[in-house]
Amino acid sequence: MVNGWMAFSRDLQEQLPLVLNGLIETLNLTVAISISGLLLGVVVFYLSTCRSALIRQVTKGYISFFIGMPLIVLLFLIYYGLPQWGVRMSPFTVAFIGFTLNVAAYNAAYLTTAFNGMDATELEAAHAQGFSDGQVFRYITLPQVLRLSVPALTNQVIGNLKDSSVAFLIQYTEFFARVQELAATNFQFFKAYLFAALVYLAIVSLIVVIARMIEKRICIIG
Amino acid sequence: MALIEIRELEKRFNDQRVLAGVNLDVEAGEIKVVMGPSGCGKSTLLRCLNRLVDPTSGTIHFDGQEVTGPMVDVRLLRQKIGFVFQQFALYRHLSVLDNVTLGLRKLQKLRKPDAEEKAMAQLERLGMAAHKDKFPAQISGGQKQRVALARALAMDPAMIVLDEPTSALDPVMCREVGELIRQLNSEGVTMLCVTHDIDLAQAISEKAVFLNQGVVSAEATFAALANHDHEATRTFFNRTKA
Ligand SMILES: Nc1ncnc2c1ncn2[C@@H]1O[C@H](COP(=O)(O)OP(=O)(O)OP(=O)(O)O)[C@@H](O)[C@H]1O
Ligand SMILES: [Mg+2]
C-alpha cells in the first residue's frame, strides 16, 4: 500500500508538467466555452424574444435541438464525421464549437425562464418611454434576466468544467486524458482518479465562491 | 386647437369592438378624468395615444399632428407623452435615481451629471430626493408612484397619461397621490387620467368623461352625471359613489 502511494507520487512528480499542461488545457476549454456559450446564449435568447414569429420559431428549434442532442454525438459528428467531407479541425476547435453550440442552448433556456418571470409592465413602461426594442433589451431585459440567472449560469459553468473531460474522446489532451496516462504507467487507477476527483472538486469550489461574490454584488434588492 | 383630439377612434381585437368611435379632446393645461366600467376600453384608449396599441380606424391629433399614420415617429411621440401605470412599473434593477435618469441619458442623450441634476430636480419636486439611492422594492407604493411621476416628468412631456394610478394603493396613499396630481396640474401639467376611483376623480377634477360600451357617452360634472338622463351613466355614478 505504502509502496503504491510512493510509486504514484513519484510518477505524478515525473509527469507533473504533462498533468499541469492538461489542467491548463482543461481550464482553457472551460473558460473559452463558458464565455462563448454565454455570449451565444444571449444572442439566441435575444432572437427568441424578437417580434418575428419565424425567427422565434427557428431559435426555439435551435434550443430544443441542441438540448436534445447528446454532446458526445455532436463532438464525434464534427471530429470524426466532417473530415469525410474534407472539413478537418483541431480537437480544441471541435470541442470549442461543439460545446459552444450546446452550452448556448442551455444558457438561452435559463435566460428564457427568467424572462418569463419578468414583470411585463416594466417592459411596457420602457416602450412607453420611447425606448426601441433593442434598448429595452439592453437596459431592462438583459440586466434583470442575467442577474436572476446567476445561479443557473454558475451551474452551467460547473457543468462545462466537468463535461470538458469528454473532450479527451476527440483527442484533446486535457487534464483527465493526462490522468489516464498517469494511471496507465503505474496501474494505480484508484489513486489517479481520486487525485483527479479532488482537483475537479477544488476548481468547482473556486467557481462557487466566485459566483457567490458576483451574486452578492449584482443581486436585485427585493 | 386642443392638445389631443380623438375622433371616431375604433379598436377591434379580433371580433371584439373595444373602442367603437371615441371622440375626446384634452386641452393643454387641463386635467381630464375618464371613468367607466371594467373592460370598457380605458386602458386601450390610453395605449392608442402613444401607439402601444394601433387603432383600427379613426384619428388622433397630438399637438396638431396626426399620430395614427404609418409615417409617424412613434418613439418620438412616446417621449412626449409621459405614461404612469397602475403597477408603477419602476425598473426593479435600478435605483430610484437611475429609474429617472435612464430615459434622460439614453433617449435625450444627456451626460450623466446633467441627467442626474434634472432627475434630482423632479425627485425634489415630488418629495423623493431623500430616497434617490433606494431600490423600488425598498419604498412604499405611494412612493413608487411618486418616482413613476418623476420619471415621466423628467422627460419634459407635453402631457402625462395615468392609467388607474391609485388602484394599487391604500386609501391614505390614494389621497396623497391625488393631491399630488392636482398640484402638478395646477403647476401647468396637462393630464389625462383613467380611474375607477370616484374619490380620486372628484379630488382632481370637477368633471368626468364616461366611457361605456366603446364610446364616450357623457362628459359632465359629477352632480350632472349622477342625475344623467342616460340610465347606465346614472347607475354607474351613483353606484361608485355609494
Ligand atoms: N391585446 C389584447 N388582445 C385582445 N383583447 C384585448 C387586448 N387588450 C385588451 N383587450 C380586451 O379589450 C377590452 C378592454 O380592455 P381594457 O384593458 O382597455 O379595459 P379597461 O377599461 O382598461 O379595463 P380595466 O378597468 O379592468 O382596466 C377587454 O375586454 C380586454 O379583454
Ligand atoms: Mg385598464
XYZ file of C-alpha atoms and ligand atoms in Angstrom:
496
model
C 0.000 0.000 0.000
C 2.719 2.431 1.059
C 4.682 1.279 -1.939
C 1.688 2.055 -4.083
C 1.469 5.640 -2.834
C 5.185 6.123 -3.318
C 5.028 4.819 -6.847
C 2.070 7.052 -7.545
C 3.606 10.201 -6.138
C 6.882 9.513 -7.951
C 5.070 9.092 -11.254
C 2.917 12.097 -10.550
C 6.023 14.188 -9.962
C 7.599 12.854 -13.116
C 4.542 13.574 -15.197
C 3.624 16.744 -13.365
C 4.466 19.021 -16.300
C 2.139 16.981 -18.504
C -0.596 16.852 -15.885
C -0.337 20.597 -15.287
C -0.396 21.125 -19.014
C -3.565 19.088 -19.165
C -5.050 21.130 -16.366
C -4.301 24.317 -18.267
C -5.943 22.849 -21.371
C -8.994 21.946 -19.288
C -9.208 25.455 -17.871
C -8.648 26.941 -21.332
C -11.526 24.997 -22.761
C -13.792 25.648 -19.761
C -13.180 29.384 -19.753
C -13.481 29.644 -23.532
C -16.773 27.754 -23.775
C -18.204 29.460 -20.710
C -17.650 32.851 -22.315
C -18.657 31.881 -25.850
C -21.609 29.850 -24.548
C -22.848 32.843 -22.570
C -22.424 35.260 -25.464
C -24.118 32.976 -27.987
C -26.752 32.151 -25.356
C -27.572 35.845 -25.003
C -27.822 36.179 -28.786
C -30.119 33.148 -29.037
C -32.202 34.470 -26.152
C -32.431 37.886 -27.825
C -33.647 36.280 -31.037
C -36.184 34.243 -29.069
C -37.788 37.480 -27.814
C -37.824 39.035 -31.269
C -41.039 40.234 -32.921
C -40.721 37.973 -35.946
C -42.565 34.702 -35.383
C -40.293 32.931 -37.869
C -37.110 33.904 -36.019
C -38.696 32.910 -32.702
C -39.611 29.524 -34.152
C -36.119 28.954 -35.505
C -34.465 29.832 -32.175
C -36.872 27.546 -30.321
C -35.855 24.806 -32.727
C -32.184 25.563 -32.076
C -32.654 25.311 -28.308
C -34.620 22.058 -28.472
C -32.204 20.515 -30.955
C -29.015 21.192 -29.030
C -30.526 20.371 -25.643
C -31.814 17.111 -27.087
C -28.581 16.132 -28.847
C -26.017 14.291 -26.654
C -22.838 16.339 -26.596
C -20.635 13.349 -27.351
C -22.595 12.631 -30.522
C -22.195 16.233 -31.608
C -18.441 16.172 -30.931
C -17.953 12.873 -32.781
C -20.039 14.130 -35.654
C -17.809 17.159 -36.075
C -14.491 15.483 -35.288
C -14.861 12.121 -36.976
C -17.752 12.808 -39.339
C -16.891 16.089 -41.018
C -13.428 15.003 -42.283
C -15.317 12.745 -44.700
C -16.472 15.990 -46.313
C -12.998 17.410 -46.192
C -13.545 19.535 -43.095
C -10.738 18.934 -40.615
C -10.341 20.894 -37.397
C -8.122 20.627 -34.350
C -9.553 18.887 -31.275
C -9.717 22.219 -29.468
C -11.627 23.882 -32.300
C -14.061 20.992 -32.497
C -14.574 20.979 -28.739
C -14.977 24.747 -28.736
C -17.608 24.719 -31.488
C -19.490 21.688 -30.166
C -19.579 22.896 -26.583
C -20.478 26.451 -27.543
C -23.496 25.308 -29.563
C -24.618 23.070 -26.718
C -23.931 25.433 -23.801
C -25.567 28.365 -25.591
C -28.784 26.370 -25.944
C -28.848 25.676 -22.197
C -27.988 29.255 -21.273
C -30.659 30.609 -23.612
C -33.173 28.301 -21.929
C -32.187 29.606 -18.461
C -32.467 33.208 -19.617
C -35.855 32.480 -21.155
C -37.102 31.035 -17.874
C -36.025 34.199 -16.038
C -37.587 36.318 -18.782
C -40.936 34.576 -18.352
C -40.882 35.604 -14.699
C -40.298 39.265 -15.518
C -42.919 41.921 -14.906
C -44.432 42.692 -18.315
C -45.488 46.189 -17.259
C -41.845 47.201 -16.766
C -41.200 46.318 -20.383
C -44.311 48.164 -21.444
C -43.237 51.189 -19.407
C -39.897 51.164 -21.184
C -41.570 51.054 -24.592
C -43.940 53.806 -23.460
C -40.931 55.960 -22.554
C -39.785 55.707 -26.155
C -37.045 53.083 -25.949
C -36.519 50.930 -29.034
C -36.786 47.145 -28.821
C -33.005 46.904 -28.727
C -32.719 49.463 -25.944
C -35.406 47.759 -23.878
C -33.482 44.509 -24.239
C -30.152 46.078 -23.363
C -31.185 48.306 -20.478
C -34.107 46.426 -18.899
C -34.467 42.828 -20.013
C -30.856 41.676 -20.135
C -29.686 43.170 -16.818
C -32.641 41.704 -14.959
C -32.551 38.324 -16.638
C -28.782 37.916 -16.195
C -28.986 38.713 -12.505
C -31.848 36.328 -11.952
C -29.952 33.623 -13.831
C -26.655 33.802 -11.942
C -27.274 30.524 -10.053
C -28.291 28.634 -13.199
C -25.451 30.122 -15.230
C -22.988 29.184 -12.484
C -24.199 25.603 -12.559
C -23.632 25.664 -16.282
C -20.019 26.797 -15.818
C -19.509 23.949 -13.345
C -21.093 21.614 -15.870
C -18.732 22.967 -18.521
C -15.723 22.151 -16.358
C -16.924 18.635 -15.686
C -18.059 17.951 -19.238
C -14.790 19.221 -20.652
C -13.329 15.817 -19.722
C -15.411 14.341 -22.537
C -13.129 16.175 -24.960
C -10.396 13.600 -24.373
C -12.504 11.282 -26.536
C -11.745 13.511 -29.511
C -8.020 13.516 -28.778
C -7.976 16.733 -26.824
C -5.268 16.140 -24.232
C -6.843 17.875 -21.304
C -6.449 17.131 -17.608
C -8.414 13.909 -17.494
C -6.555 12.498 -20.506
C -3.261 13.175 -18.702
C -4.528 11.458 -15.558
C -5.465 8.448 -17.694
C -1.898 8.316 -18.972
C -0.599 8.620 -15.432
C -2.812 5.767 -14.278
C -1.676 3.634 -17.203
C 2.008 3.999 -16.307
C 1.704 2.568 -12.770
C -1.735 0.947 -12.740
C -2.657 2.952 -9.603
C -6.128 3.637 -11.004
C -7.847 4.384 -7.713
C -5.236 6.895 -6.643
C -5.077 8.562 -10.016
C -8.814 9.027 -10.332
C -9.137 10.093 -6.711
C -6.497 12.706 -7.431
C -8.496 13.830 -10.482
C -11.696 13.997 -8.458
C -10.053 16.185 -5.809
C -8.677 18.564 -8.409
C -12.082 18.928 -10.092
C -13.681 19.456 -6.700
C -11.210 22.185 -5.812
C -11.892 24.064 -9.038
C -15.657 23.704 -8.633
C -15.367 25.166 -5.129
C -13.459 28.085 -6.547
C -16.167 28.690 -9.170
C -18.862 28.585 -6.493
C -17.015 31.118 -4.344
C -16.549 33.476 -7.280
C -20.223 33.098 -8.263
C -21.344 33.937 -4.729
C -19.258 37.084 -4.850
C -20.745 38.080 -8.191
C -24.243 37.340 -6.967
C -23.766 39.450 -3.858
C -22.571 42.405 -5.868
C -25.263 42.434 -8.525
C -28.318 40.914 -6.900
C -31.580 42.819 -7.287
C -32.737 44.130 -3.945
C -36.212 42.917 -3.144
C -56.977 73.617 -31.016
C -56.852 71.025 -28.257
C -53.577 69.300 -27.403
C -55.238 65.966 -28.087
C -58.157 65.480 -30.441
C -59.534 61.990 -30.737
C -62.115 61.444 -33.481
C -64.178 58.320 -34.189
C -61.457 56.149 -32.718
C -62.106 52.492 -33.186
C -60.164 49.480 -31.986
C -61.044 45.864 -32.624
C -59.341 42.872 -31.079
C -60.357 40.093 -33.447
C -64.156 40.358 -33.413
C -64.385 42.364 -30.232
C -65.040 46.060 -30.831
C -63.414 47.563 -27.750
C -63.455 51.171 -28.896
C -66.386 51.965 -31.154
C -65.925 55.562 -32.205
C -64.463 57.545 -29.330
C -64.439 61.337 -29.511
C -62.434 63.173 -26.886
C -60.435 66.381 -26.526
C -57.789 67.226 -23.990
C -56.863 70.903 -23.790
C -53.351 71.989 -22.892
C -53.156 72.616 -19.163
C -56.319 70.783 -18.239
C -56.820 67.574 -16.330
C -59.289 65.180 -17.852
C -60.708 62.229 -15.972
C -62.111 59.221 -17.810
C -64.243 56.723 -15.920
C -66.060 53.623 -16.961
C -66.810 50.019 -16.063
C -64.049 47.424 -16.080
C -63.203 46.237 -19.561
C -64.805 49.219 -21.309
C -61.541 50.009 -23.054
C -59.996 52.723 -20.880
C -56.504 51.271 -20.978
C -56.865 50.549 -24.674
C -57.788 54.188 -25.287
C -54.672 55.415 -23.467
C -52.489 52.890 -25.274
C -53.742 54.157 -28.620
C -52.455 57.632 -27.776
C -48.817 56.590 -27.804
C -49.309 53.665 -30.163
C -48.647 50.894 -27.673
C -51.821 49.737 -29.408
C -52.539 50.573 -33.036
C -56.102 51.764 -33.551
C -58.212 50.081 -36.220
C -59.615 53.347 -37.548
C -60.258 56.950 -36.588
C -57.815 59.771 -35.977
C -55.810 61.159 -33.106
C -54.207 64.571 -33.410
C -51.498 65.318 -30.903
C -50.368 68.923 -30.892
C -51.861 69.301 -34.375
C -50.093 66.229 -35.778
C -51.854 63.079 -36.856
C -50.306 60.209 -34.885
C -52.071 57.166 -36.298
C -50.353 57.082 -39.697
C -47.551 54.684 -40.642
C -45.041 57.507 -41.181
C -45.214 58.757 -37.611
C -42.053 58.593 -35.495
C -43.635 56.520 -32.740
C -40.640 56.669 -30.411
C -40.543 60.465 -30.562
C -44.281 60.589 -29.924
C -43.870 58.351 -26.895
C -41.207 60.605 -25.430
C -43.729 63.452 -25.492
C -46.368 61.536 -23.566
C -45.452 60.524 -20.031
C -47.132 57.295 -19.009
C -47.910 56.323 -15.419
C -49.170 52.827 -14.709
C -51.303 51.271 -12.011
C -48.494 48.853 -11.122
C -45.889 51.668 -11.021
C -43.650 49.742 -13.416
C -40.381 51.009 -11.973
C -37.307 49.243 -13.297
C -36.533 46.997 -10.358
C -32.824 46.599 -11.024
C -32.255 50.347 -10.972
C -32.166 52.765 -8.058
C -34.784 55.490 -7.790
C -32.356 57.971 -9.312
C -31.372 55.644 -12.154
C -35.025 54.980 -12.926
C -35.374 58.673 -13.649
C -32.045 59.196 -15.412
C -32.219 56.200 -17.784
C -34.518 57.930 -20.266
C -32.664 61.223 -19.955
C -29.341 59.591 -20.728
C -30.321 57.086 -23.377
C -33.161 58.940 -25.114
C -32.329 62.586 -24.576
C -28.605 61.776 -24.653
C -27.824 63.947 -21.636
C -24.463 63.499 -19.937
C -24.650 61.739 -16.604
C -24.213 64.799 -14.361
C -26.795 66.765 -16.355
C -29.240 63.858 -16.294
C -28.792 63.480 -12.550
C -29.305 67.175 -11.960
C -32.518 67.115 -13.960
C -33.702 63.940 -12.272
C -32.958 65.295 -8.817
C -34.998 68.410 -9.563
C -38.032 66.209 -10.302
C -37.432 63.926 -7.318
C -37.165 67.048 -5.192
C -40.454 68.314 -6.621
C -42.168 65.053 -5.700
C -40.553 64.732 -2.302
C -38.443 61.698 -3.191
C -34.953 63.220 -3.240
C -34.018 61.605 0.079
C -34.785 58.167 -1.368
C -32.712 58.503 -4.518
C -30.392 55.589 -3.768
C -33.091 53.148 -2.733
C -34.395 50.417 -4.974
C -38.071 50.063 -5.933
C -38.525 47.135 -3.531
C -37.421 49.353 -0.654
C -40.084 52.051 -0.956
C -43.852 52.097 -0.433
C -46.482 52.027 -3.161
C -47.221 55.729 -2.827
C -43.524 56.497 -3.056
C -43.209 54.281 -6.117
C -45.949 56.230 -7.832
C -44.127 59.462 -6.986
C -40.986 58.095 -8.605
C -43.023 56.993 -11.631
C -44.367 60.538 -11.899
C -40.860 61.978 -11.534
C -39.610 59.621 -14.236
C -42.374 60.769 -16.579
C -41.995 64.490 -15.770
C -38.214 64.468 -16.158
C -38.623 63.839 -19.880
C -40.463 67.188 -20.268
C -43.526 65.568 -21.817
C -46.326 67.595 -23.356
C -48.746 65.679 -21.155
C -48.962 62.895 -18.605
C -51.286 59.957 -19.043
C -52.257 57.998 -15.927
C -53.864 54.564 -16.034
C -55.550 53.924 -12.682
C -52.666 55.478 -10.763
C -54.106 54.708 -7.335
C -55.721 51.291 -7.789
C -52.826 49.522 -6.137
C -52.665 51.924 -3.185
C -54.318 52.057 0.206
C -56.786 54.917 0.906
C -54.258 57.162 2.628
C -51.759 56.880 -0.195
C -54.587 57.312 -2.709
C -55.379 60.686 -1.247
C -51.722 61.606 -1.158
C -51.212 60.755 -4.830
C -54.491 62.506 -5.696
C -53.263 65.703 -4.081
C -50.001 65.396 -5.915
C -51.782 65.026 -9.252
C -53.846 68.108 -8.553
C -50.785 70.055 -7.506
C -48.914 69.100 -10.673
C -51.900 70.123 -12.773
C -52.069 73.478 -11.009
C -48.416 73.907 -11.979
C -49.495 73.535 -15.602
C -49.027 69.821 -16.359
C -51.651 68.536 -18.803
C -53.082 65.223 -17.647
C -55.396 62.521 -18.828
C -56.320 60.178 -16.014
C -58.270 56.960 -16.181
C -59.671 55.666 -12.921
C -62.287 53.556 -11.187
C -61.844 55.545 -8.039
C -64.572 58.170 -7.694
C -62.816 59.747 -4.700
C -59.676 60.263 -6.731
C -61.708 61.523 -9.679
C -63.517 64.095 -7.560
C -60.325 65.100 -5.799
C -58.602 66.029 -9.042
C -61.438 67.290 -11.243
C -64.928 68.772 -11.258
C -65.921 66.811 -14.325
C -65.551 63.334 -15.734
C -65.886 61.601 -19.068
C -67.932 58.409 -19.018
C -66.663 55.736 -21.373
C -69.166 52.948 -21.871
C -69.520 50.229 -24.487
C -66.728 51.670 -26.545
C -67.980 55.261 -26.796
C -67.924 58.423 -24.721
C -71.497 58.502 -23.543
C -71.277 61.607 -21.371
C -68.972 64.351 -20.210
C -70.250 66.470 -17.337
C -69.843 67.431 -13.698
C -70.194 64.639 -11.169
C -73.555 66.003 -9.996
C -74.854 66.060 -13.552
C -73.542 62.553 -14.242
C -75.260 61.172 -11.143
C -78.563 62.602 -12.409
C -77.975 61.850 -16.067
C -80.834 61.006 -18.476
C -78.903 58.020 -19.671
C -79.556 55.187 -17.269
C -76.210 53.353 -17.438
C -74.387 56.604 -16.717
C -76.671 57.471 -13.822
C -76.290 53.989 -12.338
C -72.503 53.988 -12.673
C -72.004 57.312 -10.957
C -74.480 56.554 -8.181
C -73.067 53.091 -7.563
C -69.456 54.218 -7.444
C -70.371 56.991 -5.059
C -72.030 54.673 -2.534
N -54.060 42.806 -26.528
C -55.363 42.447 -26.440
N -55.843 41.409 -27.156
C -57.125 41.058 -27.103
N -58.035 41.672 -26.330
C -57.646 42.706 -25.597
C -56.279 43.158 -25.590
N -56.179 44.211 -24.764
C -57.411 44.412 -24.267
N -58.307 43.521 -24.754
C -59.729 43.457 -24.430
O -60.260 44.737 -24.609
C -61.204 45.023 -23.603
C -60.865 46.331 -22.957
O -59.649 46.212 -22.277
P -59.029 47.414 -21.462
O -57.849 46.889 -20.752
O -58.826 48.562 -22.366
O -60.196 47.728 -20.434
P -60.182 48.700 -19.185
O -61.329 49.599 -19.338
O -58.843 49.308 -19.022
O -60.457 47.679 -18.028
P -59.974 47.756 -16.510
O -60.841 48.768 -15.859
O -60.248 46.379 -15.997
O -58.537 48.111 -16.512
C -61.187 43.854 -22.641
O -62.332 43.075 -22.888
C -59.957 43.094 -22.980
O -60.172 41.719 -22.844
Mg -57.282 49.137 -17.585
